[in-house]
PDB file of C-alpha atoms in Angstrom:
ATOM      1  CA  UNK D 224      11.799 -15.758   1.204  1.00  0.00           C
ATOM      2  CA  UNK D 225       8.380 -14.518   0.492  1.00  0.00           C
ATOM      3  CA  UNK D 226       6.770 -16.224  -2.324  1.00  0.00           C
ATOM      4  CA  UNK D 227       4.883 -13.725  -4.732  1.00  0.00           C
ATOM      5  CA  UNK D 228       2.236 -15.463  -6.926  1.00  0.00           C
ATOM      6  CA  UNK D 229       1.175 -13.929 -10.136  1.00  0.00           C
ATOM      7  CA  UNK D 230      -2.981 -13.099 -10.554  1.00  0.00           C
ATOM      8  CA  UNK D 231      -3.053 -13.665 -14.100  1.00  0.00           C
ATOM      9  CA  UNK D 232      -6.419 -15.228 -14.692  1.00  0.00           C
ATOM     10  CA  UNK D 233     -10.314 -15.544 -13.411  1.00  0.00           C
ATOM     11  CA  UNK D 234      -9.183 -18.721 -11.052  1.00  0.00           C
ATOM     12  CA  UNK D 235      -6.101 -16.835  -9.347  1.00  0.00           C
ATOM     13  CA  UNK D 236      -8.611 -13.583  -8.634  1.00  0.00           C
ATOM     14  CA  UNK D 237     -11.180 -15.747  -7.492  1.00  0.00           C
ATOM     15  CA  UNK D 238      -8.535 -17.653  -4.883  1.00  0.00           C
ATOM     16  CA  UNK D 239      -7.223 -13.908  -4.015  1.00  0.00           C
ATOM     17  CA  UNK D 240     -10.525 -12.509  -3.178  1.00  0.00           C
ATOM     18  CA  UNK D 241     -11.937 -15.677  -1.171  1.00  0.00           C
ATOM     19  CA  UNK D 242      -8.349 -15.343   0.932  1.00  0.00           C
ATOM     20  CA  UNK D 243      -8.403 -12.148   1.783  1.00  0.00           C
ATOM     21  CA  UNK D 244     -11.760 -12.087   2.715  1.00  0.00           C
ATOM     22  CA  UNK D 245     -10.947 -14.089   5.552  1.00  0.00           C
ATOM     23  CA  UNK D 246      -7.817 -11.785   6.941  1.00  0.00           C
ATOM     24  CA  UNK D 247      -7.648  -9.180   9.549  1.00  0.00           C
ATOM     25  CA  UNK D 248      -5.184  -7.466   8.003  1.00  0.00           C
ATOM     26  CA  UNK D 249      -4.296  -6.898   4.699  1.00  0.00           C
ATOM     27  CA  UNK D 250      -0.722  -4.689   3.045  1.00  0.00           C
ATOM     28  CA  UNK D 251      -1.411  -3.149  -0.010  1.00  0.00           C
ATOM     29  CA  UNK D 252       1.671  -1.678  -2.397  1.00  0.00           C
ATOM     30  CA  UNK D 253       0.720   0.132  -5.588  1.00  0.00           C
ATOM     31  CA  UNK D 254       2.925   0.270  -8.139  1.00  0.00           C
ATOM     32  CA  UNK D 255       2.782   3.367 -10.052  1.00  0.00           C
ATOM     33  CA  UNK D 256       4.497   4.111 -13.245  1.00  0.00           C
ATOM     34  CA  UNK D 257       7.098   6.899 -12.885  1.00  0.00           C
ATOM     35  CA  UNK D 258       5.879   9.789 -14.465  1.00  0.00           C
ATOM     36  CA  UNK D 259       3.342  12.424 -13.087  1.00  0.00           C
ATOM     37  CA  UNK D 260       0.226  10.758 -14.163  1.00  0.00           C
ATOM     38  CA  UNK D 261       0.397   8.058 -11.477  1.00  0.00           C
ATOM     39  CA  UNK D 262      -1.043   5.224 -13.326  1.00  0.00           C
ATOM     40  CA  UNK D 263      -1.511   2.545 -11.550  1.00  0.00           C
ATOM     41  CA  UNK D 264       0.448  -0.344 -13.194  1.00  0.00           C
ATOM     42  CA  UNK D 265       0.291  -3.012 -10.648  1.00  0.00           C
ATOM     43  CA  UNK D 266      -1.000  -3.985  -6.875  1.00  0.00           C
ATOM     44  CA  UNK D 267       1.308  -5.702  -4.629  1.00  0.00           C
ATOM     45  CA  UNK D 268      -0.999  -7.645  -1.540  1.00  0.00           C
ATOM     46  CA  UNK D 269      -0.668 -10.054   1.229  1.00  0.00           C
ATOM     47  CA  UNK D 270      -2.628 -11.255   4.541  1.00  0.00           C
ATOM     48  CA  UNK D 271       0.077 -13.907   5.644  1.00  0.00           C
ATOM     49  CA  UNK D 272       3.684 -14.367   6.705  1.00  0.00           C
ATOM     50  CA  UNK D 273       5.485 -15.695   3.754  1.00  0.00           C
ATOM     51  CA  UNK D 274       2.943 -15.200   0.610  1.00  0.00           C
ATOM     52  CA  UNK D 275       1.830 -12.195  -1.460  1.00  0.00           C
ATOM     53  CA  UNK D 276       0.107 -11.784  -4.509  1.00  0.00           C
ATOM     54  CA  UNK D 277       0.479  -9.325  -7.631  1.00  0.00           C
ATOM     55  CA  UNK D 278      -1.343  -8.406 -10.022  1.00  0.00           C
ATOM     56  CA  UNK D 279      -0.112  -6.494 -12.927  1.00  0.00           C
ATOM     57  CA  UNK D 280      -1.835  -3.793 -15.209  1.00  0.00           C
ATOM     58  CA  UNK D 281       0.134  -2.997 -18.049  1.00  0.00           C
ATOM     59  CA  UNK D 282      -0.780  -3.452 -21.495  1.00  0.00           C
ATOM     60  CA  UNK D 283      -0.916  -7.112 -22.510  1.00  0.00           C
ATOM     61  CA  UNK D 284      -1.778  -8.733 -19.142  1.00  0.00           C
ATOM     62  CA  UNK D 285      -4.698 -11.163 -19.391  1.00  0.00           C
ATOM     63  CA  UNK D 286      -6.605  -9.543 -16.421  1.00  0.00           C
ATOM     64  CA  UNK D 287      -8.127  -6.100 -17.291  1.00  0.00           C
ATOM     65  CA  UNK D 288      -7.101  -3.557 -14.778  1.00  0.00           C
ATOM     66  CA  UNK D 289     -11.065  -2.696 -14.100  1.00  0.00           C
ATOM     67  CA  UNK D 290     -12.309  -6.112 -13.296  1.00  0.00           C
ATOM     68  CA  UNK D 291      -9.444  -6.869 -11.183  1.00  0.00           C
ATOM     69  CA  UNK D 292      -9.918  -3.851  -9.225  1.00  0.00           C
ATOM     70  CA  UNK D 293     -13.857  -4.322  -9.001  1.00  0.00           C
ATOM     71  CA  UNK D 294     -13.502  -7.545  -7.566  1.00  0.00           C
ATOM     72  CA  UNK D 295     -10.893  -6.141  -4.748  1.00  0.00           C
ATOM     73  CA  UNK D 296     -13.246  -3.023  -4.440  1.00  0.00           C
ATOM     74  CA  UNK D 297     -15.186  -4.368  -1.618  1.00  0.00           C
ATOM     75  CA  UNK D 298     -12.361  -5.669   0.405  1.00  0.00           C
ATOM     76  CA  UNK D 299     -10.249  -2.912   0.140  1.00  0.00           C
ATOM     77  CA  UNK D 300     -13.100  -0.202   1.280  1.00  0.00           C
ATOM     78  CA  UNK D 301     -13.872  -3.141   3.947  1.00  0.00           C
ATOM     79  CA  UNK D 302     -13.079  -1.178   7.537  1.00  0.00           C
ATOM     80  CA  UNK D 303     -13.245  -4.494   9.354  1.00  0.00           C
ATOM     81  CA  UNK D 304     -10.064  -5.633   7.270  1.00  0.00           C
ATOM     82  CA  UNK D 305      -7.193  -3.774   9.001  1.00  0.00           C
ATOM     83  CA  UNK D 306      -4.833  -2.398   6.300  1.00  0.00           C
ATOM     84  CA  UNK D 307      -1.046  -1.588   6.119  1.00  0.00           C
ATOM     85  CA  UNK D 308       0.481   0.928   3.700  1.00  0.00           C
ATOM     86  CA  UNK D 309       4.155   2.462   2.973  1.00  0.00           C
ATOM     87  CA  UNK D 310       2.396   5.863   2.438  1.00  0.00           C
ATOM     88  CA  UNK D 311      -1.204   6.113   2.619  1.00  0.00           C
ATOM     89  CA  UNK D 312      -1.735   9.099   1.145  1.00  0.00           C
ATOM     90  CA  UNK D 313       0.323   7.518  -2.150  1.00  0.00           C
ATOM     91  CA  UNK D 314      -2.034   4.693  -1.503  1.00  0.00           C
ATOM     92  CA  UNK D 315      -5.402   6.740  -1.769  1.00  0.00           C
ATOM     93  CA  UNK D 316      -3.897   8.842  -5.078  1.00  0.00           C
ATOM     94  CA  UNK D 317      -3.048   5.748  -6.674  1.00  0.00           C
ATOM     95  CA  UNK D 318      -6.738   4.233  -6.308  1.00  0.00           C
ATOM     96  CA  UNK D 319      -8.856   7.427  -6.095  1.00  0.00           C
ATOM     97  CA  UNK D 320      -9.157   7.087 -10.311  1.00  0.00           C
ATOM     98  CA  UNK D 321     -11.029   3.992  -9.497  1.00  0.00           C
ATOM     99  CA  UNK D 322     -13.339   5.310  -6.612  1.00  0.00           C
ATOM    100  CA  UNK D 323     -11.904   3.142  -4.400  1.00  0.00           C
ATOM    101  CA  UNK D 324     -11.308   4.737  -1.007  1.00  0.00           C
ATOM    102  CA  UNK D 325      -9.585   2.244   1.319  1.00  0.00           C
ATOM    103  CA  UNK D 326     -11.232   1.401   4.872  1.00  0.00           C
ATOM    104  CA  UNK D 327      -9.684   0.149   7.609  1.00  0.00           C
ATOM    105  CA  UNK D 328      -6.448   1.931   7.141  1.00  0.00           C
ATOM    106  CA  UNK D 329      -4.556   1.860  10.742  1.00  0.00           C
ATOM    107  CA  UNK D 330      -0.788   1.369   9.506  1.00  0.00           C
ATOM    108  CA  UNK D 331       0.989   3.784   7.406  1.00  0.00           C
ATOM    109  CA  UNK D 332       5.000   3.163   8.088  1.00  0.00           C
ATOM    110  CA  UNK D 333       6.038   6.774   6.644  1.00  0.00           C
ATOM    111  CA  UNK D 334       3.579   8.322   9.318  1.00  0.00           C
ATOM    112  CA  UNK D 335       4.525   5.966  11.691  1.00  0.00           C
ATOM    113  CA  UNK D 336       8.153   7.101  11.270  1.00  0.00           C
ATOM    114  CA  UNK D 337       7.487  10.420  11.513  1.00  0.00           C
ATOM    115  CA  UNK D 338       5.433  10.842  14.160  1.00  0.00           C
ATOM    116  CA  UNK D 339       8.495   8.615  16.447  1.00  0.00           C
ATOM    117  CA  UNK D 340      11.533  11.014  14.904  1.00  0.00           C
ATOM    118  CA  UNK D 341      10.022  13.937  13.371  1.00  0.00           C
ATOM    119  CA  UNK D 342      13.295  15.020  13.023  1.00  0.00           C
ATOM    120  CA  UNK D 343      14.393  13.054  10.425  1.00  0.00           C
ATOM    121  CA  UNK D 344      14.464  13.803   6.321  1.00  0.00           C
ATOM    122  CA  UNK D 345      12.971  10.520   5.101  1.00  0.00           C
ATOM    123  CA  UNK D 346      11.722   7.007   6.876  1.00  0.00           C
ATOM    124  CA  UNK D 347      12.424   4.330   4.439  1.00  0.00           C
ATOM    125  CA  UNK D 348      10.623   1.211   5.492  1.00  0.00           C
ATOM    126  CA  UNK D 349      13.654  -0.706   4.834  1.00  0.00           C
ATOM    127  CA  UNK D 350      15.089   0.600   7.991  1.00  0.00           C
ATOM    128  CA  UNK D 351      12.058  -0.894   9.843  1.00  0.00           C
ATOM    129  CA  UNK D 352      12.273  -3.926   8.330  1.00  0.00           C
ATOM    130  CA  UNK D 353      15.937  -4.140   9.641  1.00  0.00           C
ATOM    131  CA  UNK D 354      15.740  -2.768  12.953  1.00  0.00           C
ATOM    132  CA  UNK D 355      12.386  -4.640  13.902  1.00  0.00           C
ATOM    133  CA  UNK D 356      12.172  -7.852  11.409  1.00  0.00           C
ATOM    134  CA  UNK D 357      16.112  -8.331  11.494  1.00  0.00           C
ATOM    135  CA  UNK D 358      16.040  -8.747   7.672  1.00  0.00           C
ATOM    136  CA  UNK D 359      16.241  -6.974   4.220  1.00  0.00           C
ATOM    137  CA  UNK D 360      13.736  -5.732   1.931  1.00  0.00           C
ATOM    138  CA  UNK D 361      13.734  -7.343  -1.637  1.00  0.00           C
ATOM    139  CA  UNK D 362      14.701  -4.129  -3.662  1.00  0.00           C
ATOM    140  CA  UNK D 363      13.342  -3.999  -7.077  1.00  0.00           C
ATOM    141  CA  UNK D 364      13.177  -0.470  -8.977  1.00  0.00           C
ATOM    142  CA  UNK D 365      10.675   0.484 -11.625  1.00  0.00           C
ATOM    143  CA  UNK D 366      13.861   0.589 -13.788  1.00  0.00           C
ATOM    144  CA  UNK D 367      14.099  -3.608 -13.579  1.00  0.00           C
ATOM    145  CA  UNK D 368      12.165  -6.355 -14.738  1.00  0.00           C
ATOM    146  CA  UNK D 369       8.457  -7.027 -14.001  1.00  0.00           C
ATOM    147  CA  UNK D 370       9.631 -10.012 -12.061  1.00  0.00           C
ATOM    148  CA  UNK D 371      11.646  -7.919  -9.722  1.00  0.00           C
ATOM    149  CA  UNK D 372       8.845  -5.445  -9.503  1.00  0.00           C
ATOM    150  CA  UNK D 373       6.567  -7.938  -8.696  1.00  0.00           C
ATOM    151  CA  UNK D 374       8.863  -9.672  -6.156  1.00  0.00           C
ATOM    152  CA  UNK D 375       9.340  -6.270  -4.658  1.00  0.00           C
ATOM    153  CA  UNK D 376       5.964  -5.305  -4.395  1.00  0.00           C
ATOM    154  CA  UNK D 377       4.540  -8.203  -2.587  1.00  0.00           C
ATOM    155  CA  UNK D 378       7.849  -8.611  -0.384  1.00  0.00           C
ATOM    156  CA  UNK D 379       6.634  -4.852   1.095  1.00  0.00           C
ATOM    157  CA  UNK D 380       2.958  -5.840   1.470  1.00  0.00           C
ATOM    158  CA  UNK D 381       3.920  -8.986   3.617  1.00  0.00           C
ATOM    159  CA  UNK D 382       6.621  -6.804   5.378  1.00  0.00           C
ATOM    160  CA  UNK D 383       3.724  -4.888   6.097  1.00  0.00           C
ATOM    161  CA  UNK D 384       1.508  -7.060   7.723  1.00  0.00           C
ATOM    162  CA  UNK D 385       4.647  -8.312   9.745  1.00  0.00           C
ATOM    163  CA  UNK D 386       5.390  -4.822  10.931  1.00  0.00           C
ATOM    164  CA  UNK D 387       2.170  -3.138  11.985  1.00  0.00           C
ATOM    165  CA  UNK D 388       1.806  -4.984  15.132  1.00  0.00           C
ATOM    166  CA  UNK D 389       5.204  -4.312  16.075  1.00  0.00           C
ATOM    167  CA  UNK D 390       5.056  -0.638  15.237  1.00  0.00           C
ATOM    168  CA  UNK D 391       1.440   0.166  16.408  1.00  0.00           C
ATOM    169  CA  UNK D 392       2.327  -1.699  19.989  1.00  0.00           C
ATOM    170  CA  UNK D 393       5.643   0.924  19.932  1.00  0.00           C
ATOM    171  CA  UNK D 394       3.699   3.881  19.557  1.00  0.00           C
ATOM    172  CA  UNK D 395       1.235   2.906  22.238  1.00  0.00           C
ATOM    173  CA  UNK D 396       4.238   2.331  24.666  1.00  0.00           C
ATOM    174  CA  UNK D 397       5.759   6.056  23.754  1.00  0.00           C
ATOM    175  CA  UNK D 398       2.776   7.446  24.392  1.00  0.00           C
ATOM    176  CA  UNK D 399       2.292   8.699  20.629  1.00  0.00           C
ATOM    177  CA  UNK D 400      -0.696   6.397  19.446  1.00  0.00           C
ATOM    178  CA  UNK D 401      -3.017   9.128  20.101  1.00  0.00           C
ATOM    179  CA  UNK D 402      -1.363  11.751  17.766  1.00  0.00           C
ATOM    180  CA  UNK D 403      -0.567   8.702  14.942  1.00  0.00           C
ATOM    181  CA  UNK D 404      -4.189   7.755  15.031  1.00  0.00           C
ATOM    182  CA  UNK D 405      -6.136  10.740  15.801  1.00  0.00           C
ATOM    183  CA  UNK D 406      -4.005  13.447  13.631  1.00  0.00           C
ATOM    184  CA  UNK D 407      -1.582  11.813  11.652  1.00  0.00           C
ATOM    185  CA  UNK D 408      -3.435   9.318   9.961  1.00  0.00           C
ATOM    186  CA  UNK D 409      -6.834  11.190   9.054  1.00  0.00           C
ATOM    187  CA  UNK D 410      -4.669  13.787   7.535  1.00  0.00           C
ATOM    188  CA  UNK D 411      -3.495  11.782   4.884  1.00  0.00           C
ATOM    189  CA  UNK D 412      -6.874  11.220   2.631  1.00  0.00           C
ATOM    190  CA  UNK D 413      -7.421  14.780   3.027  1.00  0.00           C
ATOM    191  CA  UNK D 414      -4.036  15.877   1.739  1.00  0.00           C
ATOM    192  CA  UNK D 415      -4.934  12.983  -0.939  1.00  0.00           C
ATOM    193  CA  UNK D 416      -7.877  14.856  -1.985  1.00  0.00           C
ATOM    194  CA  UNK D 417      -6.303  18.179  -2.159  1.00  0.00           C
ATOM    195  CA  UNK D 418      -3.600  17.211  -4.213  1.00  0.00           C
ATOM    196  CA  UNK D 419      -5.984  15.504  -6.882  1.00  0.00           C
ATOM    197  CA  UNK D 420      -8.207  18.581  -6.745  1.00  0.00           C
ATOM    198  CA  UNK D 421      -5.038  21.031  -7.217  1.00  0.00           C
ATOM    199  CA  UNK D 422      -4.086  19.031 -10.285  1.00  0.00           C
ATOM    200  CA  UNK D 423      -7.086  19.145 -11.803  1.00  0.00           C
ATOM    201  CA  UNK D 424      -7.649  22.658 -11.129  1.00  0.00           C
ATOM    202  CA  UNK D 425      -4.206  23.182 -12.698  1.00  0.00           C
ATOM    203  CA  UNK D 426      -4.770  21.180 -15.804  1.00  0.00           C
ATOM    204  CA  UNK D 427      -8.341  23.541 -16.461  1.00  0.00           C
ATOM    205  CA  UNK D 428      -6.244  26.586 -15.846  1.00  0.00           C
ATOM    206  CA  UNK D 429      -3.810  25.507 -19.061  1.00  0.00           C
ATOM    207  CA  UNK D 430      -6.519  24.600 -21.648  1.00  0.00           C
TER     208      UNK D 430
END
């Protein structure tokens, strides 16, 4: 089981920043409010097997969103710390309002699944976790309680850290690494930017 620690004050935030500073890979899982606004309400982070942290940005939390993300921004932007995401486009969209462009993002589970099997309709992370890690991913939809959401985000981030090297090695062995790294992965931030500009332009037209 993955131990997910809540980051709720300055002391735990400092511990998180110190730990991530020495990490070689960071799993990042944004939690957004289920609405068209894509408001970031939480962030699951993991850099080591068996443990993860969760930052809750909902109203009433003791750690302000801007303060927490301000402390984490240099690490999230740092290209020397490899990043892993379920969906890198969604990650870029969640962090863009805070002027954070994730650096070092080399593993996108959804894109890797697409490159390996483009004929499928969807690429749930739970399938890869079952196949490669031989375990089940903790289920925690946004409709469940805050503890379930935190456990789901943290467990997902931890699974990404372990999955990344396995999937990237498989892509290389199947001769798919170049297409994934040079074509698909760089498109994600561009598509995120296009989506943000399109939404902003549409809103301007409605005024």
